[in-house]
Amino acid sequence: QKEVEQNSGPLSVPEGAIASLNCTYSDRGSQSFFWYRQYSGKSPELIMSIYSNGDKEDGRFTAQLNKASQYVSLLIRDSQPSDSATYLCAGGTRGGNKLTFGTGTQLKVEL
Amino acid sequence: SAVISQKPSRDICQRGTSLTIQCQVDSQVTMMFWYRQQPGQSLTLIATANQGSEATYESGFVIDKFPISRPNLTFSTLTVSNMSPEDSSIYLCSVELSYNEQFFGPGTRLTVL
C-alpha cells in the first residue's frame, strides 16, 4: 500500500523560530511532492511543490526532498501565529495524476 | 491558481436521501477530483473525473453510491446517494492546473441525521 506518513503533532514552536515538518513516503515511484496548509474549517491550500532532490525556497518556506531516503520536509522560518494550522504532505506518482495525502501535522506557533 | 466554487457549502440531510454537490471552476481543466475528509482525518480520494469519460473510482467507493457527472471542462457534480450518518463528512473537489498540482474548492460540509 502506498503511504505518506507524518507525525500528527501538535508541534509547538515559539514565534520567530523555525518550524520543521517532516514526511516520509513508501512509493519509490513518487515523482512530485506537495505541502498543503489547512486552517480549521477551511479547505487545503497549496503552499509548496517540489519535484527534484534538494531544496526549494519560497519566501519563508523551504521544501526539501531526498528521494534516496524517501523523505520530504517543510521548513517555516520566522514562524508567525498565523502559521498555526495543519500541514498536509502529499505525493504524486509517475505518470499519474492522483495524490496520496498524509494525515497531517498540526503546527502551533505560540506568542 | 483558479477560482473554484462548490454548492452547497453545507447541508443537513435525512437518512436515505441523496445530495448532489456542484463544483465549478473559472477555467477549463482536464482533471477534476472528488475527496472526502472526515472529522480530524486526512483527505481520501473518492474518484477522478475526466471530461468525456466515466469517472474512475478508488477502492471502497462505487458509482451507485457516488455517481459523478463531468459534462464539460469547468463543471462536475458528485451525488451522495441513499445517505447514512456514516456519510457525514466534508466533500471537496479539486482541479489539476499543472503537473500534479491540485487546488481545492472550499468544500461542502454534509451532516446526515
mmCIF file of C-alpha atoms in Angstrom:
data_model
loop_
_atom_site.group_PDB
_atom_site.id
_atom_site.type_symbol
_atom_site.label_atom_id
_atom_site.label_comp_id
_atom_site.label_asym_id
_atom_site.label_seq_id
_atom_site.Cartn_x
_atom_site.Cartn_y
_atom_site.Cartn_z
ATOM 1 C CA GLN A 1 0.000 0.000 0.000
ATOM 2 C CA LYS A 2 1.371 3.364 -0.994
ATOM 3 C CA GLU A 3 1.590 5.579 2.072
ATOM 4 C CA VAL A 4 2.622 9.024 3.113
ATOM 5 C CA GLU A 5 3.339 9.334 6.799
ATOM 6 C CA GLN A 6 3.525 12.356 9.047
ATOM 7 C CA ASN A 7 3.743 12.920 12.765
ATOM 8 C CA SER A 8 0.332 14.196 13.822
ATOM 9 C CA GLY A 9 1.771 16.571 16.400
ATOM 10 C CA PRO A 10 0.930 19.043 17.714
ATOM 11 C CA LEU A 11 4.263 20.647 17.009
ATOM 12 C CA SER A 12 4.647 23.747 19.126
ATOM 13 C CA VAL A 13 7.220 26.410 18.290
ATOM 14 C CA PRO A 14 7.685 29.918 19.663
ATOM 15 C CA GLU A 15 7.018 32.891 17.442
ATOM 16 C CA GLY A 16 10.049 33.727 15.318
ATOM 17 C CA ALA A 17 11.506 30.218 15.462
ATOM 18 C CA ILE A 18 11.952 27.740 12.610
ATOM 19 C CA ALA A 19 9.260 25.095 12.336
ATOM 20 C CA SER A 20 10.343 21.811 10.781
ATOM 21 C CA LEU A 21 7.694 19.478 9.416
ATOM 22 C CA ASN A 22 8.594 16.036 8.156
ATOM 23 C CA CYS A 23 7.067 13.438 5.883
ATOM 24 C CA THR A 24 8.125 10.016 4.626
ATOM 25 C CA TYR A 25 6.698 8.087 1.717
ATOM 26 C CA SER A 26 6.753 4.453 0.720
ATOM 27 C CA ASP A 27 6.198 4.621 -3.063
ATOM 28 C CA ARG A 28 9.564 4.918 -4.827
ATOM 29 C CA GLY A 29 7.637 5.793 -7.984
ATOM 30 C CA SER A 30 6.541 9.099 -6.480
ATOM 31 C CA GLN A 31 7.922 11.967 -8.532
ATOM 32 C CA SER A 32 6.178 15.014 -7.107
ATOM 33 C CA PHE A 33 5.522 16.214 -3.615
ATOM 34 C CA PHE A 34 3.370 18.913 -2.173
ATOM 35 C CA TRP A 35 2.733 20.705 1.071
ATOM 36 C CA TYR A 36 -0.735 21.987 1.816
ATOM 37 C CA ARG A 37 -1.770 24.217 4.684
ATOM 38 C CA GLN A 38 -5.230 23.701 6.137
ATOM 39 C CA TYR A 39 -6.750 26.059 8.654
ATOM 40 C CA SER A 40 -9.509 24.698 10.849
ATOM 41 C CA GLY A 41 -12.786 24.654 8.948
ATOM 42 C CA LYS A 42 -11.129 25.541 5.650
ATOM 43 C CA SER A 43 -10.008 23.580 2.611
ATOM 44 C CA PRO A 44 -6.343 22.736 1.931
ATOM 45 C CA GLU A 45 -4.222 25.433 0.306
ATOM 46 C CA LEU A 46 -1.193 24.508 -1.786
ATOM 47 C CA ILE A 47 1.907 26.247 -0.458
ATOM 48 C CA MET A 48 4.861 24.332 -1.925
ATOM 49 C CA SER A 49 5.586 21.882 -4.729
ATOM 50 C CA ILE A 50 8.887 20.043 -5.150
ATOM 51 C CA TYR A 51 9.908 17.619 -7.869
ATOM 52 C CA SER A 52 13.679 17.119 -7.623
ATOM 53 C CA ASN A 53 16.173 16.381 -4.884
ATOM 54 C CA GLY A 54 17.368 19.313 -2.873
ATOM 55 C CA ASP A 55 15.856 22.470 -1.510
ATOM 56 C CA LYS A 56 13.247 24.799 -2.923
ATOM 57 C CA GLU A 57 12.665 28.136 -1.271
ATOM 58 C CA ASP A 58 9.644 30.429 -1.499
ATOM 59 C CA GLY A 59 9.594 33.298 0.933
ATOM 60 C CA ARG A 60 9.651 31.937 4.479
ATOM 61 C CA PHE A 61 9.046 28.389 3.249
ATOM 62 C CA THR A 62 11.674 25.860 2.194
ATOM 63 C CA ALA A 63 10.765 22.415 0.949
ATOM 64 C CA GLN A 64 13.401 19.682 0.993
ATOM 65 C CA LEU A 65 13.297 16.411 -0.915
ATOM 66 C CA ASN A 66 15.556 13.396 -0.531
ATOM 67 C CA LYS A 67 14.391 10.628 -2.850
ATOM 68 C CA ALA A 68 17.044 8.176 -1.698
ATOM 69 C CA SER A 69 15.727 8.420 1.853
ATOM 70 C CA GLN A 70 12.120 8.879 0.696
ATOM 71 C CA TYR A 71 11.859 11.940 2.848
ATOM 72 C CA VAL A 72 10.233 15.339 2.374
ATOM 73 C CA SER A 73 10.323 18.242 4.766
ATOM 74 C CA LEU A 74 8.981 21.758 5.074
ATOM 75 C CA LEU A 75 10.792 24.472 6.979
ATOM 76 C CA ILE A 76 8.979 27.615 8.013
ATOM 77 C CA ARG A 77 11.296 30.416 9.042
ATOM 78 C CA ASP A 78 10.291 33.254 11.367
ATOM 79 C CA SER A 79 7.149 31.371 12.356
ATOM 80 C CA GLN A 80 4.111 33.522 12.988
ATOM 81 C CA PRO A 81 0.900 32.771 14.910
ATOM 82 C CA SER A 82 -0.865 32.903 11.543
ATOM 83 C CA ASP A 83 1.148 29.831 10.512
ATOM 84 C CA SER A 84 -0.764 27.786 13.100
ATOM 85 C CA ALA A 85 -2.592 25.204 11.005
ATOM 86 C CA THR A 86 -2.453 21.585 9.924
ATOM 87 C CA TYR A 87 0.135 20.879 7.234
ATOM 88 C CA LEU A 88 -0.575 18.042 4.831
ATOM 89 C CA CYS A 89 2.133 16.319 2.845
ATOM 90 C CA ALA A 90 1.102 14.712 -0.453
ATOM 91 C CA GLY A 91 2.914 12.603 -3.013
ATOM 92 C CA GLY A 92 2.065 12.022 -6.657
ATOM 93 C CA THR A 93 3.106 9.088 -8.808
ATOM 94 C CA ARG A 94 4.921 8.954 -12.123
ATOM 95 C CA GLY A 95 2.503 9.151 -14.995
ATOM 96 C CA GLY A 96 -0.452 9.503 -12.716
ATOM 97 C CA ASN A 97 -2.463 12.421 -11.537
ATOM 98 C CA LYS A 98 -3.515 11.126 -8.166
ATOM 99 C CA LEU A 99 -2.118 12.352 -4.889
ATOM 100 C CA THR A 100 -1.728 10.396 -1.694
ATOM 101 C CA PHE A 101 -2.074 12.535 1.411
ATOM 102 C CA GLY A 102 -0.541 12.094 4.812
ATOM 103 C CA THR A 103 -2.617 12.541 7.925
ATOM 104 C CA GLY A 104 -1.197 15.994 8.562
ATOM 105 C CA THR A 105 0.871 17.662 11.262
ATOM 106 C CA GLN A 106 -0.738 20.258 13.472
ATOM 107 C CA LEU A 107 1.536 23.242 13.994
ATOM 108 C CA LYS A 108 1.027 25.695 16.839
ATOM 109 C CA VAL A 109 3.053 28.890 16.895
ATOM 110 C CA GLU A 110 2.986 30.377 20.352
ATOM 111 C CA LEU A 111 3.460 34.021 21.319
ATOM 112 C CA SER B 1 -4.370 29.184 -9.377
ATOM 113 C CA ALA B 2 -8.079 29.136 -10.199
ATOM 114 C CA VAL B 3 -11.324 30.176 -8.603
ATOM 115 C CA ILE B 4 -13.207 27.071 -7.560
ATOM 116 C CA SER B 5 -16.673 27.149 -6.062
ATOM 117 C CA GLN B 6 -18.827 24.459 -4.538
ATOM 118 C CA LYS B 7 -22.518 24.351 -3.824
ATOM 119 C CA PRO B 8 -23.942 23.871 -1.313
ATOM 120 C CA SER B 9 -21.385 24.948 1.276
ATOM 121 C CA ARG B 10 -23.165 22.875 3.887
ATOM 122 C CA ASP B 11 -26.308 20.829 4.250
ATOM 123 C CA ILE B 12 -28.147 18.712 6.782
ATOM 124 C CA CYS B 13 -29.918 15.751 5.223
ATOM 125 C CA GLN B 14 -32.106 12.908 6.331
ATOM 126 C CA ARG B 15 -31.045 9.294 6.177
ATOM 127 C CA GLY B 16 -31.958 7.624 2.883
ATOM 128 C CA THR B 17 -31.983 10.777 0.784
ATOM 129 C CA SER B 18 -29.461 11.939 -1.814
ATOM 130 C CA LEU B 19 -27.492 15.159 -2.186
ATOM 131 C CA THR B 20 -25.809 16.481 -5.296
ATOM 132 C CA ILE B 21 -22.755 18.673 -4.820
ATOM 133 C CA GLN B 22 -21.665 21.001 -7.597
ATOM 134 C CA CYS B 23 -18.116 22.095 -8.378
ATOM 135 C CA GLN B 24 -17.431 24.981 -10.757
ATOM 136 C CA VAL B 25 -14.019 26.276 -11.861
ATOM 137 C CA ASP B 26 -13.339 29.517 -13.709
ATOM 138 C CA SER B 27 -11.047 27.969 -16.315
ATOM 139 C CA GLN B 28 -11.061 24.818 -18.402
ATOM 140 C CA VAL B 29 -9.359 21.889 -16.720
ATOM 141 C CA THR B 30 -8.895 18.293 -17.761
ATOM 142 C CA MET B 31 -8.659 16.629 -14.389
ATOM 143 C CA MET B 32 -11.088 17.111 -11.532
ATOM 144 C CA PHE B 33 -11.110 15.093 -8.357
ATOM 145 C CA TRP B 34 -13.527 14.435 -5.528
ATOM 146 C CA TYR B 35 -12.302 13.837 -1.983
ATOM 147 C CA ARG B 36 -13.844 13.129 1.369
ATOM 148 C CA GLN B 37 -12.409 14.422 4.629
ATOM 149 C CA GLN B 38 -13.934 13.049 7.786
ATOM 150 C CA PRO B 39 -13.557 14.985 11.051
ATOM 151 C CA GLY B 40 -9.964 15.066 12.193
ATOM 152 C CA GLN B 41 -8.841 12.930 9.275
ATOM 153 C CA SER B 42 -6.859 13.460 6.128
ATOM 154 C CA LEU B 43 -8.191 13.504 2.585
ATOM 155 C CA THR B 44 -9.426 10.343 0.910
ATOM 156 C CA LEU B 45 -9.809 10.335 -2.865
ATOM 157 C CA ILE B 46 -13.256 9.179 -3.977
ATOM 158 C CA ALA B 47 -12.848 9.415 -7.742
ATOM 159 C CA THR B 48 -11.184 11.140 -10.658
ATOM 160 C CA ALA B 49 -13.463 12.836 -13.166
ATOM 161 C CA ASN B 50 -12.276 13.489 -16.708
ATOM 162 C CA GLN B 51 -14.482 15.262 -19.181
ATOM 163 C CA GLY B 52 -15.887 12.886 -21.774
ATOM 164 C CA SER B 53 -15.185 9.667 -19.921
ATOM 165 C CA GLU B 54 -16.521 7.725 -16.999
ATOM 166 C CA ALA B 55 -15.205 8.637 -13.585
ATOM 167 C CA THR B 56 -12.542 6.388 -12.102
ATOM 168 C CA TYR B 57 -13.360 5.306 -8.559
ATOM 169 C CA GLU B 58 -10.942 4.405 -5.790
ATOM 170 C CA SER B 59 -11.157 1.223 -3.803
ATOM 171 C CA GLY B 60 -14.077 1.356 -1.410
ATOM 172 C CA PHE B 61 -16.120 3.802 -3.480
ATOM 173 C CA VAL B 62 -18.710 2.723 -6.052
ATOM 174 C CA ILE B 63 -20.624 4.517 -8.749
ATOM 175 C CA ASP B 64 -24.032 3.548 -7.371
ATOM 176 C CA LYS B 65 -23.252 5.305 -4.106
ATOM 177 C CA PHE B 66 -21.286 8.256 -5.515
ATOM 178 C CA PRO B 67 -22.354 8.939 -9.104
ATOM 179 C CA ILE B 68 -20.312 11.663 -10.771
ATOM 180 C CA SER B 69 -21.007 13.783 -13.808
ATOM 181 C CA ARG B 70 -18.489 15.798 -15.815
ATOM 182 C CA PRO B 71 -20.421 17.453 -18.616
ATOM 183 C CA ASN B 72 -17.750 19.991 -19.588
ATOM 184 C CA LEU B 73 -14.277 21.242 -18.724
ATOM 185 C CA THR B 74 -15.417 23.634 -15.982
ATOM 186 C CA PHE B 75 -18.055 21.719 -14.058
ATOM 187 C CA SER B 76 -18.625 18.465 -12.176
ATOM 188 C CA THR B 77 -21.152 17.059 -9.752
ATOM 189 C CA LEU B 78 -20.893 14.398 -7.061
ATOM 190 C CA THR B 79 -24.039 12.783 -5.720
ATOM 191 C CA VAL B 80 -24.062 11.082 -2.357
ATOM 192 C CA SER B 81 -26.869 8.542 -2.633
ATOM 193 C CA ASN B 82 -29.010 6.806 -0.041
ATOM 194 C CA MET B 83 -27.185 8.612 2.724
ATOM 195 C CA SER B 84 -26.472 7.274 6.181
ATOM 196 C CA PRO B 85 -24.893 9.056 9.170
ATOM 197 C CA GLU B 86 -21.550 7.490 8.159
ATOM 198 C CA ASP B 87 -21.598 9.729 5.075
ATOM 199 C CA SER B 88 -21.340 12.817 7.277
ATOM 200 C CA SER B 89 -18.135 14.430 6.121
ATOM 201 C CA ILE B 90 -16.614 17.300 4.204
ATOM 202 C CA TYR B 91 -16.625 16.713 0.461
ATOM 203 C CA LEU B 92 -14.015 18.555 -1.568
ATOM 204 C CA CYS B 93 -13.451 18.937 -5.248
ATOM 205 C CA SER B 94 -10.064 19.764 -6.664
ATOM 206 C CA VAL B 95 -8.641 20.577 -10.072
ATOM 207 C CA GLU B 96 -5.214 19.906 -11.531
ATOM 208 C CA LEU B 97 -3.727 23.029 -13.072
ATOM 209 C CA SER B 98 -0.170 21.886 -13.728
ATOM 210 C CA TYR B 99 1.865 18.764 -13.193
ATOM 211 C CA ASN B 100 0.099 17.063 -10.305
ATOM 212 C CA GLU B 101 -0.630 20.420 -8.629
ATOM 213 C CA GLN B 102 -4.142 20.292 -7.288
ATOM 214 C CA PHE B 103 -6.175 23.201 -6.000
ATOM 215 C CA PHE B 104 -9.193 22.690 -3.810
ATOM 216 C CA GLY B 105 -12.635 24.167 -3.665
ATOM 217 C CA PRO B 106 -13.992 25.432 -0.342
ATOM 218 C CA GLY B 107 -15.734 22.156 0.453
ATOM 219 C CA THR B 108 -19.250 21.002 1.290
ATOM 220 C CA ARG B 109 -19.952 20.093 4.896
ATOM 221 C CA LEU B 110 -22.570 17.339 4.977
ATOM 222 C CA THR B 111 -24.404 16.161 8.069
ATOM 223 C CA VAL B 112 -26.710 13.161 7.791
ATOM 224 C CA LEU B 113 -29.245 12.642 10.557
#
